[in-house]
PDB file of C-alpha atoms in Angstrom:
ATOM      1  CA  MET A1275      -0.487   0.715  -0.499  1.00  0.00           C
ATOM      2  CA  VAL A1276       2.985   2.361   0.626  1.00  0.00           C
ATOM      3  CA  ALA A1277       3.903   2.002  -3.146  1.00  0.00           C
ATOM      4  CA  ALA A1278       1.006   4.451  -3.186  1.00  0.00           C
ATOM      5  CA  LEU A1279       2.354   7.207  -2.472  1.00  0.00           C
ATOM      6  CA  ALA A1280       3.957   6.557  -6.058  1.00  0.00           C
ATOM      7  CA  ALA A1281       1.365   5.568  -7.976  1.00  0.00           C
ATOM      8  CA  TRP A1282       1.377   7.661 -11.693  1.00  0.00           C
ATOM      9  CA  PRO A1283       1.301   6.949 -15.069  1.00  0.00           C
ATOM     10  CA  PRO A1284       5.197   5.616 -15.965  1.00  0.00           C
ATOM     11  CA  SER A1285       6.551   8.922 -18.063  1.00  0.00           C
ATOM     12  CA  ALA A1286       7.741   7.461 -21.225  1.00  0.00           C
ATOM     13  CA  LYS A1287       4.356   6.438 -21.563  1.00  0.00           C
ATOM     14  CA  LEU A1288       3.658   9.751 -20.786  1.00  0.00           C
ATOM     15  CA  HIS A1289       5.836  11.521 -22.372  1.00  0.00           C
ATOM     16  CA  ARG A1290       4.839   9.388 -26.150  1.00  0.00           C
ATOM     17  CA  LEU A1291       0.503  11.098 -24.845  1.00  0.00           C
ATOM     18  CA  LEU A1292       1.852  13.791 -24.938  1.00  0.00           C
ATOM     19  CA  GLY A1293       3.581  14.416 -28.252  1.00  0.00           C
ATOM     20  CA  LEU A1294       0.767  12.360 -30.013  1.00  0.00           C
ATOM     21  CA  ALA A1295      -1.801  15.327 -27.690  1.00  0.00           C
ATOM     22  CA  LEU A1296      -0.634  18.210 -28.265  1.00  0.00           C
ATOM     23  CA  LEU A1297      -0.512  17.608 -32.341  1.00  0.00           C
ATOM     24  CA  ALA A1298      -3.837  20.402 -31.812  1.00  0.00           C
ATOM     25  CA  THR A1299      -5.081  22.985 -30.648  1.00  0.00           C
ATOM     26  CA  HIS A1300      -7.703  25.721 -31.232  1.00  0.00           C
ATOM     27  CA  GLN A1301      -5.762  28.819 -31.096  1.00  0.00           C
ATOM     28  CA  ALA A1302      -2.642  26.781 -32.806  1.00  0.00           C
ATOM     29  CA  ALA A1303      -4.842  27.344 -36.028  1.00  0.00           C
ATOM     30  CA  ALA A1304      -4.759  31.499 -36.149  1.00  0.00           C
ATOM     31  CA  SER A1305      -0.317  30.377 -36.477  1.00  0.00           C
ATOM     32  CA  MET A1306      -2.018  28.780 -39.951  1.00  0.00           C
ATOM     33  CA  ASP A1307      -3.468  31.714 -41.563  1.00  0.00           C
ATOM     34  CA  ASN A1308      -1.297  31.974 -44.234  1.00  0.00           C
ATOM     35  CA  LEU A1309      -1.096  29.248 -45.441  1.00  0.00           C
ATOM     36  CA  VAL A1310      -2.470  28.170 -49.203  1.00  0.00           C
ATOM     37  CA  THR A1311      -5.632  27.084 -49.489  1.00  0.00           C
ATOM     38  CA  ARG A1312      -6.797  24.740 -51.511  1.00  0.00           C
ATOM     39  CA  ASP A1313     -10.379  23.634 -53.266  1.00  0.00           C
ATOM     40  CA  ASN A1314     -10.142  20.265 -52.654  1.00  0.00           C
ATOM     41  CA  GLY A1315     -12.644  19.934 -49.499  1.00  0.00           C
ATOM     42  CA  PRO A1316     -13.289  20.720 -46.144  1.00  0.00           C
ATOM     43  CA  LEU A1317      -9.071  20.552 -44.765  1.00  0.00           C
ATOM     44  CA  ALA A1318      -8.331  22.531 -48.323  1.00  0.00           C
ATOM     45  CA  THR A1319      -6.176  25.443 -45.588  1.00  0.00           C
ATOM     46  CA  LEU A1320      -3.834  22.521 -44.005  1.00  0.00           C
ATOM     47  CA  PRO A1321      -0.382  22.734 -45.233  1.00  0.00           C
ATOM     48  CA  SER A1322       1.515  20.413 -47.102  1.00  0.00           C
ATOM     49  CA  CYS A1323       3.156  17.762 -45.348  1.00  0.00           C
ATOM     50  CA  ALA A1324      -0.188  16.845 -44.008  1.00  0.00           C
ATOM     51  CA  ILE A1325      -1.495  16.786 -47.064  1.00  0.00           C
ATOM     52  CA  ALA A1326       0.722  14.019 -48.265  1.00  0.00           C
ATOM     53  CA  CYS A1327       0.424  12.234 -45.164  1.00  0.00           C
ATOM     54  CA  LEU A1328      -3.314  11.621 -45.516  1.00  0.00           C
ATOM     55  CA  THR A1329      -3.531  11.614 -49.068  1.00  0.00           C
ATOM     56  CA  ALA A1330      -1.142   8.061 -48.655  1.00  0.00           C
ATOM     57  CA  ASP A1331      -4.335   6.525 -47.796  1.00  0.00           C
ATOM     58  CA  CYS A1332      -6.659   9.074 -48.966  1.00  0.00           C
ATOM     59  CA  PRO A1333      -7.992  11.186 -51.218  1.00  0.00           C
ATOM     60  CA  ILE A1334      -7.709  15.026 -49.183  1.00  0.00           C
ATOM     61  CA  SER A1335     -11.578  15.270 -50.342  1.00  0.00           C
ATOM     62  CA  ASN A1336     -12.889  12.108 -49.075  1.00  0.00           C
ATOM     63  CA  MET A1337     -13.694  12.427 -44.741  1.00  0.00           C
ATOM     64  CA  THR A1338     -15.884   8.760 -45.326  1.00  0.00           C
ATOM     65  CA  CYS A1339     -12.088   7.674 -45.653  1.00  0.00           C
ATOM     66  CA  VAL A1340     -10.327  10.414 -43.990  1.00  0.00           C
ATOM     67  CA  CYS A1341     -11.518   9.855 -40.835  1.00  0.00           C
ATOM     68  CA  GLU A1342     -11.492   6.493 -40.932  1.00  0.00           C
ATOM     69  CA  PHE A1343      -9.512   4.504 -38.277  1.00  0.00           C
ATOM     70  CA  GLU A1344      -6.479   3.236 -39.065  1.00  0.00           C
ATOM     71  CA  ALA A1345      -6.151   5.403 -42.021  1.00  0.00           C
ATOM     72  CA  TYR A1346      -6.432   8.247 -39.575  1.00  0.00           C
ATOM     73  CA  ALA A1347      -4.480   6.774 -37.264  1.00  0.00           C
ATOM     74  CA  SER A1348      -1.567   5.470 -39.154  1.00  0.00           C
ATOM     75  CA  THR A1349      -0.490   9.756 -40.670  1.00  0.00           C
ATOM     76  CA  GLN A1350       0.188   9.975 -36.446  1.00  0.00           C
ATOM     77  CA  ASP A1351       3.996   9.122 -36.781  1.00  0.00           C
ATOM     78  CA  CYS A1352       3.248  10.745 -40.364  1.00  0.00           C
ATOM     79  CA  LEU A1353       2.496  14.782 -38.830  1.00  0.00           C
ATOM     80  CA  LEU A1354       4.935  14.003 -36.150  1.00  0.00           C
ATOM     81  CA  ASN A1355       8.631  14.135 -38.692  1.00  0.00           C
ATOM     82  CA  THR A1356       6.944  15.840 -41.421  1.00  0.00           C
ATOM     83  CA  CYS A1357       5.551  18.973 -40.656  1.00  0.00           C
ATOM     84  CA  THR A1358       6.603  21.670 -37.910  1.00  0.00           C
ATOM     85  CA  LEU A1359       5.125  21.340 -34.287  1.00  0.00           C
ATOM     86  CA  PRO A1360       2.438  24.564 -35.503  1.00  0.00           C
ATOM     87  CA  GLU A1361       1.706  22.608 -38.029  1.00  0.00           C
ATOM     88  CA  ALA A1362       0.604  19.281 -37.276  1.00  0.00           C
ATOM     89  CA  LEU A1363      -0.708  20.900 -34.041  1.00  0.00           C
ATOM     90  CA  PHE A1364      -3.143  22.296 -36.632  1.00  0.00           C
ATOM     91  CA  SER A1365      -4.072  19.466 -38.759  1.00  0.00           C
ATOM     92  CA  ASN A1366      -4.712  17.339 -36.746  1.00  0.00           C
ATOM     93  CA  ASN A1367      -7.483  20.017 -34.778  1.00  0.00           C
ATOM     94  CA  ALA A1368      -8.334  20.423 -38.260  1.00  0.00           C
ATOM     95  CA  THR A1369      -8.896  16.685 -39.272  1.00  0.00           C
ATOM     96  CA  LYS A1370     -10.418  16.150 -35.662  1.00  0.00           C
ATOM     97  CA  THR A1371     -12.741  17.805 -35.718  1.00  0.00           C
ATOM     98  CA  GLU A1372     -14.097  17.539 -39.312  1.00  0.00           C
ATOM     99  CA  CYS A1373     -14.277  14.293 -38.706  1.00  0.00           C
ATOM    100  CA  HIS A1374     -16.452  15.260 -35.745  1.00  0.00           C
ATOM    101  CA  VAL A1375     -14.595  13.439 -32.699  1.00  0.00           C
ATOM    102  CA  PRO A1376     -15.642  14.034 -29.767  1.00  0.00           C
ATOM    103  CA  VAL A1377     -13.439  15.571 -26.204  1.00  0.00           C
ATOM    104  CA  ARG A1378     -12.845  12.573 -23.948  1.00  0.00           C
ATOM    105  CA  ASP A1379     -12.742  13.933 -19.696  1.00  0.00           C
ATOM    106  CA  GLU A1380     -12.101  11.074 -17.540  1.00  0.00           C
ATOM    107  CA  SER A1381     -10.006  13.318 -15.208  1.00  0.00           C
ATOM    108  CA  ALA A1382     -12.235  13.003 -12.164  1.00  0.00           C
ATOM    109  CA  LYS A1383     -11.814   8.933 -13.030  1.00  0.00           C
ATOM    110  CA  PHE A1384      -8.835   9.282 -11.963  1.00  0.00           C
ATOM    111  CA  ASN A1385      -8.849  12.186  -9.385  1.00  0.00           C
ATOM    112  CA  VAL A1386     -10.568   9.466  -7.060  1.00  0.00           C
ATOM    113  CA  MET A1387      -8.290   6.569  -7.821  1.00  0.00           C
ATOM    114  CA  CYS A1388      -5.783   8.940  -6.501  1.00  0.00           C
ATOM    115  CA  LEU A1389      -6.721  10.504  -3.637  1.00  0.00           C
ATOM    116  CA  THR A1390      -8.582   7.469  -2.712  1.00  0.00           C
ATOM    117  CA  LEU A1391      -4.809   5.088  -3.395  1.00  0.00           C
ATOM    118  CA  GLY A1392      -3.346   8.611  -1.802  1.00  0.00           C
ATOM    119  CA  LEU A1393      -5.251   8.598   1.322  1.00  0.00           C
ATOM    120  CA  ILE A1394      -4.766   4.571   1.774  1.00  0.00           C
ATOM    121  CA  ALA A1395      -1.994   3.774   1.338  1.00  0.00           C
ATOM    122  CA  GLY A1396      -1.106   8.205   3.875  1.00  0.00           C
ATOM    123  CA  ALA A1397      -3.228   5.992   6.482  1.00  0.00           C
ATOM    124  CA  THR A1398      -1.728   2.785   6.652  1.00  0.00           C
ATOM    125  CA  VAL A1399       1.670   4.688   6.911  1.00  0.00           C
ATOM    126  CA  VAL A1400       0.231   6.931   9.651  1.00  0.00           C
ATOM    127  CA  ILE A1401      -1.098   3.415  11.687  1.00  0.00           C
ATOM    128  CA  ARG A1402       1.774   1.647  11.169  1.00  0.00           C
ATOM    129  CA  LEU A1403       4.780   4.674  13.025  1.00  0.00           C
ATOM    130  CA  GLY A1404       1.915   5.236  15.488  1.00  0.00           C
ATOM    131  CA  PHE A1405       1.820   1.661  16.512  1.00  0.00           C
ATOM    132  CA  LYS A1406       5.965   1.427  16.582  1.00  0.00           C
ATOM    133  CA  GLN A1407       6.241   4.793  18.755  1.00  0.00           C
ATOM    134  CA  PHE A1408       3.218   4.390  20.817  1.00  0.00           C
ATOM    135  CA  PHE A1409       2.457   0.474  21.544  1.00  0.00           C
ATOM    136  CA  SER A1410       5.026  -1.025  20.476  1.00  0.00           C
ATOM    137  CA  ARG A1411       7.530  -3.133  23.047  1.00  0.00           C
ATOM    138  CA  SER A1412      10.567  -0.911  21.818  1.00  0.00           C
ATOM    139  CA  ARG A1413       8.356   2.473  21.570  1.00  0.00           C
ATOM    140  CA  SER A1414      10.562   3.698  19.284  1.00  0.00           C
ATOM    141  CA  LEU A1415      11.275   4.712  15.818  1.00  0.00           C
ATOM    142  CA  GLU A1416      14.454   3.778  13.308  1.00  0.00           C
ATOM    143  CA  SER A1417      16.107   3.327  10.863  1.00  0.00           C
ATOM    144  CA  ASP A1418      13.954   1.984   8.338  1.00  0.00           C
ATOM    145  CA  ASP A1419      10.304   4.309   9.589  1.00  0.00           C
ATOM    146  CA  TRP A1420      12.130   7.436   8.989  1.00  0.00           C
ATOM    147  CA  ILE A1421      12.898   6.224   5.793  1.00  0.00           C
ATOM    148  CA  ILE A1422       9.658   6.097   5.308  1.00  0.00           C
ATOM    149  CA  PHE A1423       7.766   8.958   7.627  1.00  0.00           C
ATOM    150  CA  SER A1424       9.270  11.001   4.651  1.00  0.00           C
ATOM    151  CA  CYS A1425       7.432   9.205   2.517  1.00  0.00           C
ATOM    152  CA  LEU A1426       4.549  11.169   3.333  1.00  0.00           C
ATOM    153  CA  PRO A1427       5.385  15.056   2.316  1.00  0.00           C
ATOM    154  CA  LEU A1428       6.589  13.974  -0.397  1.00  0.00           C
ATOM    155  CA  GLY A1429       3.363  10.980  -1.381  1.00  0.00           C
ATOM    156  CA  LEU A1430       1.615  14.373  -0.403  1.00  0.00           C
ATOM    157  CA  ALA A1431       3.085  16.666  -3.406  1.00  0.00           C
ATOM    158  CA  CYS A1432       1.873  14.219  -5.524  1.00  0.00           C
ATOM    159  CA  ILE A1433      -0.892  14.109  -5.479  1.00  0.00           C
ATOM    160  CA  ILE A1434      -1.954  17.840  -5.007  1.00  0.00           C
ATOM    161  CA  LEU A1435       0.406  18.086  -7.992  1.00  0.00           C
ATOM    162  CA  GLU A1436      -1.719  15.032  -9.652  1.00  0.00           C
ATOM    163  CA  VAL A1437      -5.164  16.670  -8.384  1.00  0.00           C
ATOM    164  CA  VAL A1438      -4.339  20.854  -9.598  1.00  0.00           C
ATOM    165  CA  GLY A1439      -1.965  20.986 -11.685  1.00  0.00           C
ATOM    166  CA  LEU A1440      -1.572  17.722 -14.189  1.00  0.00           C
ATOM    167  CA  THR A1441      -5.878  17.167 -14.047  1.00  0.00           C
ATOM    168  CA  ALA A1442      -6.404  20.375 -14.103  1.00  0.00           C
ATOM    169  CA  ASN A1443      -4.387  21.014 -17.461  1.00  0.00           C
ATOM    170  CA  GLY A1444      -5.191  18.361 -19.090  1.00  0.00           C
ATOM    171  CA  LEU A1445      -3.641  14.797 -17.411  1.00  0.00           C
ATOM    172  CA  GLY A1446      -7.368  12.420 -18.502  1.00  0.00           C
ATOM    173  CA  ARG A1447      -8.592  14.587 -20.925  1.00  0.00           C
ATOM    174  CA  ASP A1448      -8.029  14.062 -25.462  1.00  0.00           C
ATOM    175  CA  MET A1449      -5.368  17.282 -25.430  1.00  0.00           C
ATOM    176  CA  TRP A1450      -5.929  18.690 -28.652  1.00  0.00           C
ATOM    177  CA  GLY A1451      -8.565  20.432 -28.011  1.00  0.00           C
ATOM    178  CA  LEU A1452      -7.084  22.475 -25.077  1.00  0.00           C
ATOM    179  CA  PRO A1453      -6.060  25.910 -24.815  1.00  0.00           C
ATOM    180  CA  ARG A1454      -2.053  26.199 -25.814  1.00  0.00           C
ATOM    181  CA  ASP A1455      -2.132  27.591 -22.599  1.00  0.00           C
ATOM    182  CA  ASN A1456      -2.340  24.272 -20.168  1.00  0.00           C
ATOM    183  CA  LEU A1457      -0.212  22.674 -22.750  1.00  0.00           C
ATOM    184  CA  MET A1458       2.702  24.262 -21.477  1.00  0.00           C
ATOM    185  CA  GLU A1459       1.345  23.966 -17.405  1.00  0.00           C
ATOM    186  CA  PHE A1460       0.917  20.342 -17.769  1.00  0.00           C
ATOM    187  CA  ALA A1461       3.949  19.611 -19.136  1.00  0.00           C
ATOM    188  CA  LYS A1462       6.097  21.435 -16.003  1.00  0.00           C
ATOM    189  CA  TYR A1463       3.467  20.361 -13.716  1.00  0.00           C
ATOM    190  CA  PHE A1464       4.801  16.687 -15.411  1.00  0.00           C
ATOM    191  CA  TYR A1465       8.255  17.405 -15.050  1.00  0.00           C
ATOM    192  CA  VAL A1466       7.648  17.605 -11.287  1.00  0.00           C
ATOM    193  CA  ILE A1467       6.206  15.100 -10.685  1.00  0.00           C
ATOM    194  CA  GLN A1468       8.920  12.842 -11.826  1.00  0.00           C
ATOM    195  CA  ILE A1469      11.799  13.643 -10.235  1.00  0.00           C
ATOM    196  CA  LEU A1470       9.602  13.937  -7.177  1.00  0.00           C
ATOM    197  CA  TYR A1471       8.590  10.868  -8.401  1.00  0.00           C
ATOM    198  CA  LEU A1472      11.675   9.197  -8.617  1.00  0.00           C
ATOM    199  CA  ILE A1473      12.611  10.230  -5.470  1.00  0.00           C
ATOM    200  CA  LEU A1474       9.880   7.864  -3.729  1.00  0.00           C
ATOM    201  CA  ILE A1475      10.930   5.373  -4.965  1.00  0.00           C
ATOM    202  CA  ALA A1476      14.023   4.930  -3.741  1.00  0.00           C
ATOM    203  CA  LEU A1477      12.485   6.108  -0.415  1.00  0.00           C
ATOM    204  CA  ILE A1478      10.405   3.748  -0.774  1.00  0.00           C
ATOM    205  CA  LYS A1479      12.854   0.337  -1.209  1.00  0.00           C
ATOM    206  CA  LEU A1480      15.503   1.786   0.532  1.00  0.00           C
ATOM    207  CA  SER A1481      12.836   2.057   3.702  1.00  0.00           C
ATOM    208  CA  LEU A1482      11.971  -2.267   3.312  1.00  0.00           C
ATOM    209  CA  CYS A1483      16.354  -2.770   2.413  1.00  0.00           C
ATOM    210  CA  PHE A1484      17.200  -0.546   6.254  1.00  0.00           C
ATOM    211  CA  PHE A1485      13.902  -2.900   7.819  1.00  0.00           C
ATOM    212  CA  TYR A1486      15.522  -6.199   5.531  1.00  0.00           C
ATOM    213  CA  LEU A1487      18.514  -5.702   7.749  1.00  0.00           C
ATOM    214  CA  LYS A1488      17.275  -5.925  10.380  1.00  0.00           C
ATOM    215  CA  ILE A1489      15.801  -8.800  10.226  1.00  0.00           C
ATOM    216  CA  PHE A1490      18.015 -10.963   8.289  1.00  0.00           C
ATOM    217  CA  THR A1491      21.420 -11.917  10.306  1.00  0.00           C
ATOM    218  CA  GLY A1492      22.908 -13.970   7.945  1.00  0.00           C
ATOM    219  CA  ARG A1493      26.791 -12.234   6.101  1.00  0.00           C
ATOM    220  CA  THR A1494      26.418 -13.053   2.313  1.00  0.00           C
ATOM    221  CA  THR A1495      22.472 -11.070   2.069  1.00  0.00           C
ATOM    222  CA  ARG A1496      23.904  -8.153   4.334  1.00  0.00           C
ATOM    223  CA  ILE A1497      26.008  -7.754   2.229  1.00  0.00           C
ATOM    224  CA  LEU A1498      23.549  -7.705  -0.487  1.00  0.00           C
ATOM    225  CA  LEU A1499      21.631  -5.919   1.305  1.00  0.00           C
ATOM    226  CA  TRP A1500      23.984  -2.862   2.142  1.00  0.00           C
ATOM    227  CA  PHE A1501      24.858  -3.642  -1.837  1.00  0.00           C
ATOM    228  CA  MET A1502      21.016  -1.957  -2.759  1.00  0.00           C
ATOM    229  CA  VAL A1503      20.734   0.489  -0.999  1.00  0.00           C
ATOM    230  CA  VAL A1504      23.556   2.436  -3.008  1.00  0.00           C
ATOM    231  CA  PHE A1505      22.474   1.369  -5.121  1.00  0.00           C
ATOM    232  CA  HIS A1506      19.305   3.151  -5.073  1.00  0.00           C
ATOM    233  CA  VAL A1507      20.703   5.540  -3.557  1.00  0.00           C
ATOM    234  CA  GLY A1508      22.757   5.744  -6.988  1.00  0.00           C
ATOM    235  CA  TYR A1509      19.734   4.792  -8.944  1.00  0.00           C
ATOM    236  CA  CYS A1510      17.939   7.705  -7.016  1.00  0.00           C
ATOM    237  CA  VAL A1511      20.814  10.600  -8.273  1.00  0.00           C
ATOM    238  CA  GLY A1512      21.607   9.368 -11.242  1.00  0.00           C
ATOM    239  CA  PHE A1513      18.553   9.029 -13.085  1.00  0.00           C
ATOM    240  CA  ALA A1514      16.862  12.208 -10.895  1.00  0.00           C
ATOM    241  CA  VAL A1515      19.548  14.716 -12.491  1.00  0.00           C
ATOM    242  CA  GLY A1516      19.206  13.230 -16.103  1.00  0.00           C
ATOM    243  CA  VAL A1517      15.450  14.686 -16.142  1.00  0.00           C
ATOM    244  CA  VAL A1518      16.186  17.820 -14.665  1.00  0.00           C
ATOM    245  CA  PHE A1519      18.532  17.483 -17.829  1.00  0.00           C
ATOM    246  CA  GLN A1520      17.117  15.743 -19.742  1.00  0.00           C
ATOM    247  CA  CYS A1521      15.646  18.872 -21.734  1.00  0.00           C
ATOM    248  CA  ILE A1522      18.723  21.626 -22.781  1.00  0.00           C
ATOM    249  CA  PRO A1523      18.261  24.629 -22.236  1.00  0.00           C
ATOM    250  CA  ILE A1524      15.966  23.280 -19.303  1.00  0.00           C
ATOM    251  CA  HIS A1525      13.221  25.480 -20.015  1.00  0.00           C
ATOM    252  CA  TYR A1526      13.358  23.561 -23.185  1.00  0.00           C
ATOM    253  CA  GLN A1527      11.417  21.113 -21.607  1.00  0.00           C
ATOM    254  CA  TRP A1528       8.360  22.849 -22.385  1.00  0.00           C
ATOM    255  CA  ASP A1529       8.979  25.241 -24.312  1.00  0.00           C
ATOM    256  CA  ARG A1530       9.019  23.339 -27.317  1.00  0.00           C
ATOM    257  CA  TYR A1531       5.400  22.514 -27.168  1.00  0.00           C
ATOM    258  CA  ASP A1532       4.738  26.283 -27.917  1.00  0.00           C
ATOM    259  CA  TRP A1533       2.936  26.143 -30.921  1.00  0.00           C
ATOM    260  CA  GLU A1534       4.359  30.119 -31.130  1.00  0.00           C
ATOM    261  CA  ASN A1535       7.646  29.793 -30.825  1.00  0.00           C
ATOM    262  CA  GLY A1536       8.616  25.862 -31.104  1.00  0.00           C
ATOM    263  CA  PRO A1537       9.320  27.072 -34.310  1.00  0.00           C
ATOM    264  CA  THR A1538      12.205  29.099 -33.180  1.00  0.00           C
ATOM    265  CA  ALA A1539      12.446  27.643 -30.665  1.00  0.00           C
ATOM    266  CA  MET A1540      16.631  26.119 -29.818  1.00  0.00           C
ATOM    267  CA  GLY A1541      16.790  23.171 -28.280  1.00  0.00           C
ATOM    268  CA  HIS A1542      16.921  19.797 -27.578  1.00  0.00           C
ATOM    269  CA  CYS A1543      16.956  16.771 -26.247  1.00  0.00           C
ATOM    270  CA  ILE A1544      17.333  13.213 -24.999  1.00  0.00           C
ATOM    271  CA  ASN A1545      15.594  10.208 -25.549  1.00  0.00           C
ATOM    272  CA  ILE A1546      12.761  10.241 -23.334  1.00  0.00           C
ATOM    273  CA  ASN A1547      11.516   6.853 -24.624  1.00  0.00           C
ATOM    274  CA  ALA A1548      14.701   5.030 -24.477  1.00  0.00           C
ATOM    275  CA  ALA A1549      15.550   6.787 -20.669  1.00  0.00           C
ATOM    276  CA  GLY A1550      11.875   5.773 -19.910  1.00  0.00           C
ATOM    277  CA  TRP A1551      12.317   2.197 -20.247  1.00  0.00           C
ATOM    278  CA  GLY A1552      15.122   2.381 -18.812  1.00  0.00           C
ATOM    279  CA  ASN A1553      14.455   3.329 -15.716  1.00  0.00           C
ATOM    280  CA  GLY A1554      11.790   0.599 -15.825  1.00  0.00           C
ATOM    281  CA  ALA A1555      13.504  -2.321 -16.326  1.00  0.00           C
ATOM    282  CA  THR A1556      15.958  -0.816 -13.475  1.00  0.00           C
ATOM    283  CA  ASN A1557      12.795  -0.413 -11.017  1.00  0.00           C
ATOM    284  CA  ILE A1558      11.985  -4.357 -12.140  1.00  0.00           C
ATOM    285  CA  ILE A1559      15.160  -5.662 -11.492  1.00  0.00           C
ATOM    286  CA  SER A1560      15.574  -3.836  -8.284  1.00  0.00           C
ATOM    287  CA  ASP A1561      11.561  -5.040  -6.931  1.00  0.00           C
ATOM    288  CA  PHE A1562      13.088  -8.847  -8.210  1.00  0.00           C
ATOM    289  CA  PHE A1563      15.821  -8.549  -5.658  1.00  0.00           C
ATOM    290  CA  LEU A1564      13.973  -6.933  -2.894  1.00  0.00           C
ATOM    291  CA  LEU A1565      11.031  -9.646  -4.349  1.00  0.00           C
ATOM    292  CA  GLY A1566      13.833 -12.799  -3.332  1.00  0.00           C
ATOM    293  CA  ILE A1567      15.961 -12.074  -0.694  1.00  0.00           C
ATOM    294  CA  PRO A1568      12.749 -11.987   1.703  1.00  0.00           C
ATOM    295  CA  LEU A1569      12.182 -15.423  -0.282  1.00  0.00           C
ATOM    296  CA  SER A1570      15.197 -16.473  -0.083  1.00  0.00           C
ATOM    297  CA  GLN A1571      15.504 -16.235   3.569  1.00  0.00           C
ATOM    298  CA  ILE A1572      11.786 -18.609   4.826  1.00  0.00           C
ATOM    299  CA  ARG A1573      14.002 -22.199   4.057  1.00  0.00           C
ATOM    300  CA  LYS A1574      15.256 -21.389   7.570  1.00  0.00           C
ATOM    301  CA  LEU A1575      13.205 -20.399   9.974  1.00  0.00           C
ATOM    302  CA  LYS A1576      12.174 -22.511  11.985  1.00  0.00           C
ATOM    303  CA  LEU A1577       9.112 -22.918  10.955  1.00  0.00           C
ATOM    304  CA  HIS A1578       6.191 -25.101  10.350  1.00  0.00           C
ATOM    305  CA  TRP A1579       5.681 -25.329   6.843  1.00  0.00           C
ATOM    306  CA  LYS A1580       2.785 -24.046   6.590  1.00  0.00           C
ATOM    307  CA  LYS A1581       3.780 -20.871   8.552  1.00  0.00           C
ATOM    308  CA  LYS A1582       5.875 -20.309   5.753  1.00  0.00           C
ATOM    309  CA  ILE A1583       3.973 -20.152   2.813  1.00  0.00           C
ATOM    310  CA  GLY A1584       2.495 -17.699   4.965  1.00  0.00           C
ATOM    311  CA  VAL A1585       4.931 -16.048   5.378  1.00  0.00           C
ATOM    312  CA  ALA A1586       5.528 -16.358   2.048  1.00  0.00           C
ATOM    313  CA  LEU A1587       2.248 -14.896   0.805  1.00  0.00           C
ATOM    314  CA  MET A1588       2.800 -12.018   3.055  1.00  0.00           C
ATOM    315  CA  PHE A1589       5.776 -10.412   1.153  1.00  0.00           C
ATOM    316  CA  LEU A1590       4.896 -11.236  -2.147  1.00  0.00           C
ATOM    317  CA  THR A1591       1.098  -9.763  -1.233  1.00  0.00           C
ATOM    318  CA  GLY A1592       3.603  -6.471  -0.149  1.00  0.00           C
ATOM    319  CA  ALA A1593       4.692  -7.126  -3.586  1.00  0.00           C
ATOM    320  CA  MET A1594       2.337  -6.376  -5.070  1.00  0.00           C
TER     321      MET A1594
END
């Protein structure tokens, strides 16, 4: 449940969704007023790069064909690769509007999920720490407790930023119909949440490591656990620095989505999808280690086999 403090969409997918969603805004249409008009249907004012993408599957005048799901879906990469951002924004907006694509809004569901999981996770941590401090035999908090306690303000900050930052600026909605200012604000909040997420995940795993160090006394196991402590600190610092400087200059992280200045904005970004996959793979590998370490020790416990199964199920439940 503690892990729910860090619950939100993986960054690589969100970056991809943001890039595709940013293909259209209502303001972008204003920047295309000087395009040459063509007498070939409702999408007559599309730029030439978009015309080339659309006519790869259909005549531009055949809106029935253009609006077919497969034909229209196949133009997304083409628009991203061949058009400037303002051209792509205008083209996708014009096409979706002409095809009468409804704007979906699932933001309320996300907010309910986020607040519910956050409340459950936060309450669980508070109850655990309260019991340790006031009702346990030691009546004191140890290193793993203080680390998980530090997750509370970070988790609360993530929840607030997700609700007042991400969903308020488009998360859960089709962003092609959102104003430009919302898109840039979304990118700013998303940038901050990525950093908080990395720190939060690292702290949760460090808390588990220090908890294991209290209950497992084997020399090899303790060496492995201390290695995991160093690994997670390095992982957090390395990926956090990577996120901070994923675009140079830093403000290009959100300025690149500005349809007004996009064509002239100077900057570059790393391969964010590759970085996201790398982060995900690293997390999964460390999860297997943190799950495998306690499970490997169960066979050494002087317990009935039924109790050993119960202990294993406890760790597996925590992993889920």
